[in-house]
XYZ file of C-alpha atoms in Angstrom:
509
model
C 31.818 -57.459 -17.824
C 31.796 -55.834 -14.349
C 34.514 -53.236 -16.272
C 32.211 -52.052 -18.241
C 29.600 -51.940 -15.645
C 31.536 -49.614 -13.840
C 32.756 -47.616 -16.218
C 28.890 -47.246 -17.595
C 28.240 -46.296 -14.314
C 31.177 -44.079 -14.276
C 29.796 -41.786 -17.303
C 26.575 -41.770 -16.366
C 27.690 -40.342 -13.083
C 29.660 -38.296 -14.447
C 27.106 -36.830 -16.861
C 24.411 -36.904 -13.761
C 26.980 -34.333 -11.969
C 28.103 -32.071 -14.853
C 24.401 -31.755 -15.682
C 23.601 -29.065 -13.163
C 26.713 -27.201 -13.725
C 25.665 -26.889 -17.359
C 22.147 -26.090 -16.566
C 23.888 -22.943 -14.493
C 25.689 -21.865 -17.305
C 22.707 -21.764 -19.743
C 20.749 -20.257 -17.132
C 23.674 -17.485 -16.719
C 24.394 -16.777 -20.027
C 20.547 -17.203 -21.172
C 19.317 -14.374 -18.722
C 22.196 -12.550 -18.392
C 22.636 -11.704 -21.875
C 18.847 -11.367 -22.472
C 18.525 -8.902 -19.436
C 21.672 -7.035 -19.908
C 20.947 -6.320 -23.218
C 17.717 -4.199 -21.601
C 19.236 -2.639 -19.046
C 22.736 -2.354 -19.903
C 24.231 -3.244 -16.406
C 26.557 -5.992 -17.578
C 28.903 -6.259 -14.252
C 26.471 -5.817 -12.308
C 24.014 -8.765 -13.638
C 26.878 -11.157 -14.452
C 27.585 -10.436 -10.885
C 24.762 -11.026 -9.439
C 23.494 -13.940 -11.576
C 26.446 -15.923 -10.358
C 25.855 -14.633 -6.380
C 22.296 -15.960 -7.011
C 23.107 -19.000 -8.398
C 26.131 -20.265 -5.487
C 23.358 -19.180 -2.958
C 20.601 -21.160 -4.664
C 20.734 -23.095 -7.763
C 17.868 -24.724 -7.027
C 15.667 -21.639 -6.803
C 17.385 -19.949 -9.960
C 17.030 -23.169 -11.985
C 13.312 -23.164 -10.833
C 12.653 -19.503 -12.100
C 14.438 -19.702 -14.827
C 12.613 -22.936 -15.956
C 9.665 -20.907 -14.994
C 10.429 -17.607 -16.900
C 11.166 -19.385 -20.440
C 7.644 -21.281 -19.978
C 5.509 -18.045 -19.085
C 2.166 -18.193 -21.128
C 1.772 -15.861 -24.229
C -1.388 -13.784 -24.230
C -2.243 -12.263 -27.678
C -4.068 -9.347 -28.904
C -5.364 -9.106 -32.121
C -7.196 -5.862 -33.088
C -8.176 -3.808 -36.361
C -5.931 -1.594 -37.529
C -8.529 1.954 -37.161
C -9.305 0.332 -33.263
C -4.917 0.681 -32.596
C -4.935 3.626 -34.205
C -7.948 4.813 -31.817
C -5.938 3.861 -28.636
C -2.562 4.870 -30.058
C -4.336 8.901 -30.284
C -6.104 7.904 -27.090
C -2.442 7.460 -25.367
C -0.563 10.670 -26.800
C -3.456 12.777 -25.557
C -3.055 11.423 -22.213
C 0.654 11.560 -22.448
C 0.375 15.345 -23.379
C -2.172 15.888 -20.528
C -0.291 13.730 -17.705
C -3.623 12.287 -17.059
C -6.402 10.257 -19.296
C -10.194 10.118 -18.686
C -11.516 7.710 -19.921
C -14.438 7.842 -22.790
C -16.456 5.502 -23.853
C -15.968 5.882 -27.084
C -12.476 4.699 -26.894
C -12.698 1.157 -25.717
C -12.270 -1.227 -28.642
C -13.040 -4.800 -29.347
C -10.510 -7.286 -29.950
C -9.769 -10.765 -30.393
C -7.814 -12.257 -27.155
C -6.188 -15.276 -26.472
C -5.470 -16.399 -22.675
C -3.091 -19.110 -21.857
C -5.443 -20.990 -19.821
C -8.212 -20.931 -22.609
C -8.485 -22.592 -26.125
C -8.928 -20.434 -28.878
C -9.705 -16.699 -29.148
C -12.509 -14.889 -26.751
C -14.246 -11.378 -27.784
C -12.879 -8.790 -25.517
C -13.035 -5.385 -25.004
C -9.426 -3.052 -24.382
C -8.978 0.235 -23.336
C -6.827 2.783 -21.845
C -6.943 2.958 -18.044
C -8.124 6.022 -16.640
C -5.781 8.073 -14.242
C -1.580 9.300 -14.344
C -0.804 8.569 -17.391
C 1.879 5.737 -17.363
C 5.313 5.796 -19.114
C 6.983 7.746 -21.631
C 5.873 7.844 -25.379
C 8.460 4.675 -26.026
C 7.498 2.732 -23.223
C 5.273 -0.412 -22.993
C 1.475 0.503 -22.524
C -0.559 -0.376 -19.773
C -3.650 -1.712 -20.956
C -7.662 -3.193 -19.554
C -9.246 -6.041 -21.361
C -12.922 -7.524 -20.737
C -13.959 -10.904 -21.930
C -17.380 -10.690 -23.331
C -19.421 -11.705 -20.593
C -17.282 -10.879 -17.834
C -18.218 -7.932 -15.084
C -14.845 -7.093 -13.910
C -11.610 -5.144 -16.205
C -8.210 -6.972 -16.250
C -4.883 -5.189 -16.393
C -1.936 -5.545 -18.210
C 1.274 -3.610 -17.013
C 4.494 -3.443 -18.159
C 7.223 -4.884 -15.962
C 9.813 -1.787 -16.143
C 10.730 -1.558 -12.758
C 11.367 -5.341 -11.791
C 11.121 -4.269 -7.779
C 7.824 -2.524 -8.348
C 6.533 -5.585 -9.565
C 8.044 -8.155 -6.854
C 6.341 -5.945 -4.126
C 2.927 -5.950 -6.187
C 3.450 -9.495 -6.050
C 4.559 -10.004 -2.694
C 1.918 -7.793 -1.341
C -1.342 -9.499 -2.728
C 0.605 -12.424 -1.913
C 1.099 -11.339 1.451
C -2.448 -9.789 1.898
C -3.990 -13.778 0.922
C -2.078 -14.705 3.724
C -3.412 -12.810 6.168
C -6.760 -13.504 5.324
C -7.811 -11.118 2.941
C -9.213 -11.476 -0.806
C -6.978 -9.914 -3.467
C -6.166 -9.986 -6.842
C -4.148 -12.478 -8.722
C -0.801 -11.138 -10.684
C 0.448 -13.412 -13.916
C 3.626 -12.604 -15.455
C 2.309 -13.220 -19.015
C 4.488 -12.063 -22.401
C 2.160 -9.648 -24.634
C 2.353 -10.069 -28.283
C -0.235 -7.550 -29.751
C -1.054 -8.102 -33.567
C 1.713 -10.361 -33.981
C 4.847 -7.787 -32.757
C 6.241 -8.720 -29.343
C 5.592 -6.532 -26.354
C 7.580 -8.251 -24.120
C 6.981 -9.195 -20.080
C 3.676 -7.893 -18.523
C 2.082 -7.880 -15.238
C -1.688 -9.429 -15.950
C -3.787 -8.568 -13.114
C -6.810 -10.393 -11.901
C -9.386 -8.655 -9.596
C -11.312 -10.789 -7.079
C -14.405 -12.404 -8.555
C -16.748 -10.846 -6.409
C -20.323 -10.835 -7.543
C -20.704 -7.114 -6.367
C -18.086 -4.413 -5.445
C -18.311 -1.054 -4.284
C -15.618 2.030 -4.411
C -14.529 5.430 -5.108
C -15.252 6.744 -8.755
C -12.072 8.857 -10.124
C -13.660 9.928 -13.339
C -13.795 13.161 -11.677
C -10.782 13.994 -10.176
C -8.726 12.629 -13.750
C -10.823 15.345 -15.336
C -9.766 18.584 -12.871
C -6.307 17.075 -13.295
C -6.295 17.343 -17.032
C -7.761 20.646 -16.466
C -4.168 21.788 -14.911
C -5.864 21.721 -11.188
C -3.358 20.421 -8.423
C -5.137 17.858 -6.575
C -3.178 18.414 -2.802
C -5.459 15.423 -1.569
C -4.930 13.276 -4.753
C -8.365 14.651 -5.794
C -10.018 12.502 -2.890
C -12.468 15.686 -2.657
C -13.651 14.719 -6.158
C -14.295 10.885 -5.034
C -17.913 9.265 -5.146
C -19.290 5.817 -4.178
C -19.596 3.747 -7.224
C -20.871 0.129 -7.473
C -19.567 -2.078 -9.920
C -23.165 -3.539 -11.370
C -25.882 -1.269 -11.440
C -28.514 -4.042 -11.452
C -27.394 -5.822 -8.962
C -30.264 -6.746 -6.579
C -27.902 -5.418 -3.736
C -26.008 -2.498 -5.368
C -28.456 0.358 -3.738
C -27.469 -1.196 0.051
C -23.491 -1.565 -1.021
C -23.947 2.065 -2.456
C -25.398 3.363 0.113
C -23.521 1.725 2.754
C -19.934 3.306 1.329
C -21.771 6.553 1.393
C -22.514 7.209 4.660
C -19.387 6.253 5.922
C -17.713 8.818 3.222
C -20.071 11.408 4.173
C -19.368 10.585 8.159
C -23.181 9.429 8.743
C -22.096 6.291 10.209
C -18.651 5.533 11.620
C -16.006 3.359 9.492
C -15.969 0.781 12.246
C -19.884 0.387 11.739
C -19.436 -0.906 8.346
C -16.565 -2.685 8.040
C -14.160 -4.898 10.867
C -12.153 -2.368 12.426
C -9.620 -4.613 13.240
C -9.148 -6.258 9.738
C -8.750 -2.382 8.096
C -6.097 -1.649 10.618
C -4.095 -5.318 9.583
C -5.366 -4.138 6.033
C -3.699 -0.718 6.136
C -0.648 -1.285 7.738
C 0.416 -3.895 5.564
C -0.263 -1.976 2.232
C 2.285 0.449 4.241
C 4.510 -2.453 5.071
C 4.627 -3.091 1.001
C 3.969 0.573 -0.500
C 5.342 2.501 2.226
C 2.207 4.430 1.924
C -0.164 5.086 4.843
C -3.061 3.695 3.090
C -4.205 2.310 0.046
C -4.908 4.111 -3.207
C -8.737 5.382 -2.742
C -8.573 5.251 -6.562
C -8.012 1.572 -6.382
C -9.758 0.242 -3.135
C -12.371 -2.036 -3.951
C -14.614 -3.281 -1.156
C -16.812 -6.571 -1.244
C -20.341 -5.949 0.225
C -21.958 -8.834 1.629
C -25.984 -8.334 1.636
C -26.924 -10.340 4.747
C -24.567 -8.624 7.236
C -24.414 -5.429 5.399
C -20.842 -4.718 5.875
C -17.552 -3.712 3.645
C -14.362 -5.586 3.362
C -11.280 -4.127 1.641
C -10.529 -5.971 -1.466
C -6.777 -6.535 -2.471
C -5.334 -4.961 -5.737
C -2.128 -3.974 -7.375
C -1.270 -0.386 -6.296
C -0.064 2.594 -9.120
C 3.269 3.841 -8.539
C 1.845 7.135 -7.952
C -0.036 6.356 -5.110
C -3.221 8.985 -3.758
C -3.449 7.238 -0.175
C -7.040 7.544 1.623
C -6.640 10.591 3.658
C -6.517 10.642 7.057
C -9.679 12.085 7.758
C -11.479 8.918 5.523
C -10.372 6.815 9.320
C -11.748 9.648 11.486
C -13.037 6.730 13.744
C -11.370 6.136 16.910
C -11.685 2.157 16.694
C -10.290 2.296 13.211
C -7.622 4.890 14.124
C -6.541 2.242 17.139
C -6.661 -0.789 15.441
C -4.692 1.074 12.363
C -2.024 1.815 15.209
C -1.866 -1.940 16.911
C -1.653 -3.414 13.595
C 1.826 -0.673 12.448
C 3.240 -1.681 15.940
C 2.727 -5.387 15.127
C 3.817 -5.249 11.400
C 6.728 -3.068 12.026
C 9.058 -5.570 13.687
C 11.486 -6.963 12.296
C 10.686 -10.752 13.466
C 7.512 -10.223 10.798
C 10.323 -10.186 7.780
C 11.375 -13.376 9.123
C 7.779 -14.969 9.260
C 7.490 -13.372 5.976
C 10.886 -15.035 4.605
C 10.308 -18.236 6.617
C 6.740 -18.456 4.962
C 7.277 -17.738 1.452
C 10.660 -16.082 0.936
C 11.074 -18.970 -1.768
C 8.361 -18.275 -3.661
C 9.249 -14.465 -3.678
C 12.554 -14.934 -4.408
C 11.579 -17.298 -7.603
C 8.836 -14.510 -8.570
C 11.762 -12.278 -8.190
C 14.396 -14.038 -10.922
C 11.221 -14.089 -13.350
C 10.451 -10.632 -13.415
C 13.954 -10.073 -14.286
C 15.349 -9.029 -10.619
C 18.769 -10.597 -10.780
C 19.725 -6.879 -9.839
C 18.188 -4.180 -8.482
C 18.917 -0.993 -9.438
C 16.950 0.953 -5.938
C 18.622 -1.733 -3.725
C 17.649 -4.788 -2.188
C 13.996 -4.864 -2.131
C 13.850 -6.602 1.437
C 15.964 -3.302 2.261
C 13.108 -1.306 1.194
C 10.623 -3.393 2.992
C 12.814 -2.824 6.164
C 13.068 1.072 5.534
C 9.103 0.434 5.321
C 8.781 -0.344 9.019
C 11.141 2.259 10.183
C 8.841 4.071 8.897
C 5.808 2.099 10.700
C 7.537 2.583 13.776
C 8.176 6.517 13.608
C 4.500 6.646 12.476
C 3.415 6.020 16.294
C 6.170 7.206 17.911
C 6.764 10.419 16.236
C 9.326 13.002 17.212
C 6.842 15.557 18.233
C 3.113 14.206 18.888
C 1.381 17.292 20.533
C 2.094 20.527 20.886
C 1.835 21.621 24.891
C 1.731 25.554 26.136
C 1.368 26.826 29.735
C 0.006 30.402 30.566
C -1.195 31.948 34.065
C -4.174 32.299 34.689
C -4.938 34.157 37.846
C -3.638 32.036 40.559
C -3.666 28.590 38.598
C -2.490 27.910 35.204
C -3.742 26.923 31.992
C -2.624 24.090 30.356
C -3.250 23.858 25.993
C -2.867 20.406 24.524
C -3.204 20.028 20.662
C -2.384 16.636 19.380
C -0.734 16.553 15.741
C -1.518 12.724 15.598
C -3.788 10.604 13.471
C -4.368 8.355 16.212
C -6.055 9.031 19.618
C -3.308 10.028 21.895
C -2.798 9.200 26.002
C -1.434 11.677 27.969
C 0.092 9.422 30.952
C 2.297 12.192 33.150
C 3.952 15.126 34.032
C 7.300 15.560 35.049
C 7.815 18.737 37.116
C 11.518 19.786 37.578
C 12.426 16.713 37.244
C 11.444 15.582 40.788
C 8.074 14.283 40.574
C 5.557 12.783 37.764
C 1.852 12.895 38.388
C -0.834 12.100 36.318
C -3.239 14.453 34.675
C -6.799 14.740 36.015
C -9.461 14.715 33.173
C -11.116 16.505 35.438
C -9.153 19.493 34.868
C -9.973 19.890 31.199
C -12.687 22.936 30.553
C -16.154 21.691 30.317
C -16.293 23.202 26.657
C -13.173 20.681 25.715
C -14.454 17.844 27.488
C -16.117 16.632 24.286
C -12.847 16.717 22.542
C -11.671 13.868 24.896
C -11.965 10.145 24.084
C -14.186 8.257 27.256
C -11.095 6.332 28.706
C -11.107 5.332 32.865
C -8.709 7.074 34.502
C -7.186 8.650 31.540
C -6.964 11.839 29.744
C -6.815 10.265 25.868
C -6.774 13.359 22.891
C -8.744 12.394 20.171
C -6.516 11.905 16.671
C -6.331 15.351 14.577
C -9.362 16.232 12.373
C -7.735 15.865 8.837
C -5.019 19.323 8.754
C -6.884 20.989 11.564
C -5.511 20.316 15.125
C -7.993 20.409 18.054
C -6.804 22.190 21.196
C -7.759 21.198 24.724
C -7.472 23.477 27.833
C -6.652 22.031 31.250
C -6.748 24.271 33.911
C -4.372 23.378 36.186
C -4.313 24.178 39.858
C -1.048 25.518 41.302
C 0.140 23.114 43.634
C 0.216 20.781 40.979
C 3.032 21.907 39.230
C 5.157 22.580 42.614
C 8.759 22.866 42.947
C 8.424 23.979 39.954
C 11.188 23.892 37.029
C 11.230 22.550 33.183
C 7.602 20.563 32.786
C 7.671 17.802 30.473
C 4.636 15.560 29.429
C 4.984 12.454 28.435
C 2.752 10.555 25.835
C 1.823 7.730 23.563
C -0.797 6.434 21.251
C -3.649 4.815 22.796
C -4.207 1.510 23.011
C -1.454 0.130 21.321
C 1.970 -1.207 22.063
C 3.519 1.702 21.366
C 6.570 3.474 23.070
C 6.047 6.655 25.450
C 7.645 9.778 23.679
C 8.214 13.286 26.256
C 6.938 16.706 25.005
C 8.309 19.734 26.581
C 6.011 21.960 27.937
C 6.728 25.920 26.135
C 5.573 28.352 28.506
C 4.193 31.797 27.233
C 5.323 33.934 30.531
C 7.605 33.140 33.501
C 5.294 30.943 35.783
C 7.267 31.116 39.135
C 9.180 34.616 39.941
C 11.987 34.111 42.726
C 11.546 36.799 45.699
C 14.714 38.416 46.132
């Protein structure tokens, strides 16, 4: 009797430890062959499924689990209303670009995971780049009757584009901010199979405010070149009309647009600098889309704050001159130098590296085809870092002027920039004296105690400031070099040689 005790127990241990190892090789041969057989990397995959699985079964199991139990949404429309989009798509694949018309939404009959039965809903193209190539999946916008706010539905092509989406609205929760929710989700669309999408979310704000695009999609597919992403083209927009509060949110966007009111007046300063730098941290632009920034307006303190959302993989960042605010422009700076070391990718991994990597195996990243994407997020803050500490930060000449010299500074930085020294010859550093800057400049200069601060560069055109500079100050003479560093931030000192236009000292033979 105690025999066959052990020997049940026997089996059943035995079958309790071969049950992973099975489990692995489903999981191995399951994905492997059903990603492989889209993108055609087969050592590569097998490769990396098995690295992925000796370094964590548990997480691979997990996503795997997770990937074969993704919720279905369905899309069931009238033939003449595909047929409509389908025309709606080759124009804007012919064009590059698609503006929207109304005409060309369509209703359909949609079915969410989360919800039983089918719900009216409206689909449409969205407006901008247009995305793809004729054979590739379509990205789509659905409305459920009722509902204020669009939801997206992009095609996972490029499995790292979509782990970063992820990992930066993720990421951007974290830290405090609202953002949109992404759903891996498979599409089937009158019954055919569209395969893994992206559904995105936007915050359920009662009332947002932004930039309308509708014209700057239309001088694209007019053949214009947009330099500034079309930015010029941009106008406040609110996202209900008859919202009580939708004049104040309108209004409030405006004036900081048209440079009535400064940024930091209408929004936290600090938070947009945390905001920015980590949509660089996860884009590797230097701000968000202006196409796709949505702002929440809150009526009773009458101030903005940047809403989260997936960003297009042709990014038009804000342009610099958007932040032309010296708090924002610091706090922009602080938040780069903070988010650029590399002890954040550890909080980052120690946080939720899990979760990412999980989110990772179920958008089909058991390879990577542009490299690791924790590579890219580390080539991101090299990029943070050389941002405020750039190789050449101002441009310095020195001229005679009668018996004393003149001294031009013209900062090529989009942050307010100290000047903290002088090196003459090498011998002796002094400071500069604000003093010495031309009363017609002095207005050029930030207020800062006992420092001579350059304010960031107005959009492409540099401002130049003239010191004039007495001539004992620049005794024994020799190679002048300035040194310099963004303001108010924790940011390394960089040295600018000083180009003089003439001989300055003459020896007497």
């Amino acid at each position: 009797m105690r025999v066959q005790q052990s020997g049940g127990t026997s089996a059943s241990t035995a079958r309790s430890n071969t049950l992973p190892l099975l489990l692995g090789l489903i999981f191995l041969a399951a994905f492997g062959l059903g990603y492989l057989a889209q993108q055609q990397h087969w050592g590569e995959a097998l490769a990396a499924g098995v690295q992925a699985w000796v370094r964590s079964p548990k997480t691979v199991l997990t996503a795997w689990r997770a990937r074969q139990q993704l919720p279905t949404l369905t899309v069931d429309l009238r033939f003449a209303d595909y047929e409509r989009l389908s025309s709606a798509r080759e124009r804007a694949l012919q064009q590059g670009v698609y503006v929207p018309l109304p005409e060309e939404a369509v209703t359909a009959r949609v079915t969410f995971a989360d919800v039983r039965g089918q719900v009216a809903a409206e689909l449409r193209l969205p407006g901008g780049a247009a995305q793809g190539a004729a054979d590739a999946g379509w990205t789509l916008e659905l409305r459920p009757a009722g509902a204020r706010a669009w939801r997206r539905l992009t095609p996972v092509v490029d499995a790292a584009w979509a782990w970063r989406q992820w990992g930066y609205l993720e990421t951007l929760r974290r830290n405090g901010f609202a953002a949109a929710t992404l759903e891996p989700v498979r599409l089937t669309v009158n019954g055919s199979s569209w395969g893994l999408y992206l559904l995105e979310t936007p915050v359920t704000e009662a009332l947002t405010v932004g930039f309308d695009a509708r014209a700057a999609w239309q001088a694209l597919a007019e053949g214009e070149v947009l330099a500034d992403g079309g930015f010029r083209y941009a106008a406040p927009a609110v996202s209900a009309a008859d919202d009580p509060a939708a004049p104040a949110a309108w209004a409030t966007l405006d004036a900081a647009f048209e440079g009535e009111r400064a940024l930091s007046s209408v929004t936290d300063a600090e938070a947009l600098g945390r905001f920015v730098a980590l949509t660089m941290l996860w884009t590797g632009a230097p701000a968000p889309d202006w196409a796709s920034l949505r702002w929440s307006y809150d009526p009773a303190t009458g101030q903005l704050a940047p809403l989260g959302s997936a960003q297009p993989a042709d990014i038009a960042p804000l342009p610099e001159a958007f932040f032309d605010d010296p708090a924002v422009q610091t706090a922009i700076a602080r938040a780069l130098v903070a988010y650029s070391q590399p002890g954040f990718l550890e909080t980052l991994r120690g946080e939720f590296g899990a979760d990412l990597e999980a989110q990772g195996y179920v958008l089909g990243g058991a390879t990577w085809p542009g490299g690791d994407p924790w590579q890219v997020l580390t080539a991101h803050q090299r990029a943070m870092r050389a941002r405020v500490a750039p190789e050449h930060p101002l441009r310095a000449m020195l001229e005679p002027a009668g018996e004393d010299f003149v001294l031009r500074l013209t900062s090529l930085q989009p942050f307010p920039l100290e000047v903290t020294g002088l090196d003459v010859g090498g011998v002796a550093r002094r400071a500069l004296d604000p003093a010495w800057v031309r009363s017609q400049d002095r207005a050029l200069l930030l207020k800062a105690e006992n420092a001579l601060v350059l304010r960031a560069m107005d959009g492409e055109l540099p401002q130049t400031v003239e010191l004039l500079l007495p001539r004992e100050a620049l005794a024994p003479g020799g190679e002048l070099t300035l040194f310099c560093r963004v303001w108010d931030a924790d940011a390394p000192e960089g040295r600018v040689a000083v180009l003089e236009t003439l001989p300055l000292f003459e020896e007497t033979p």
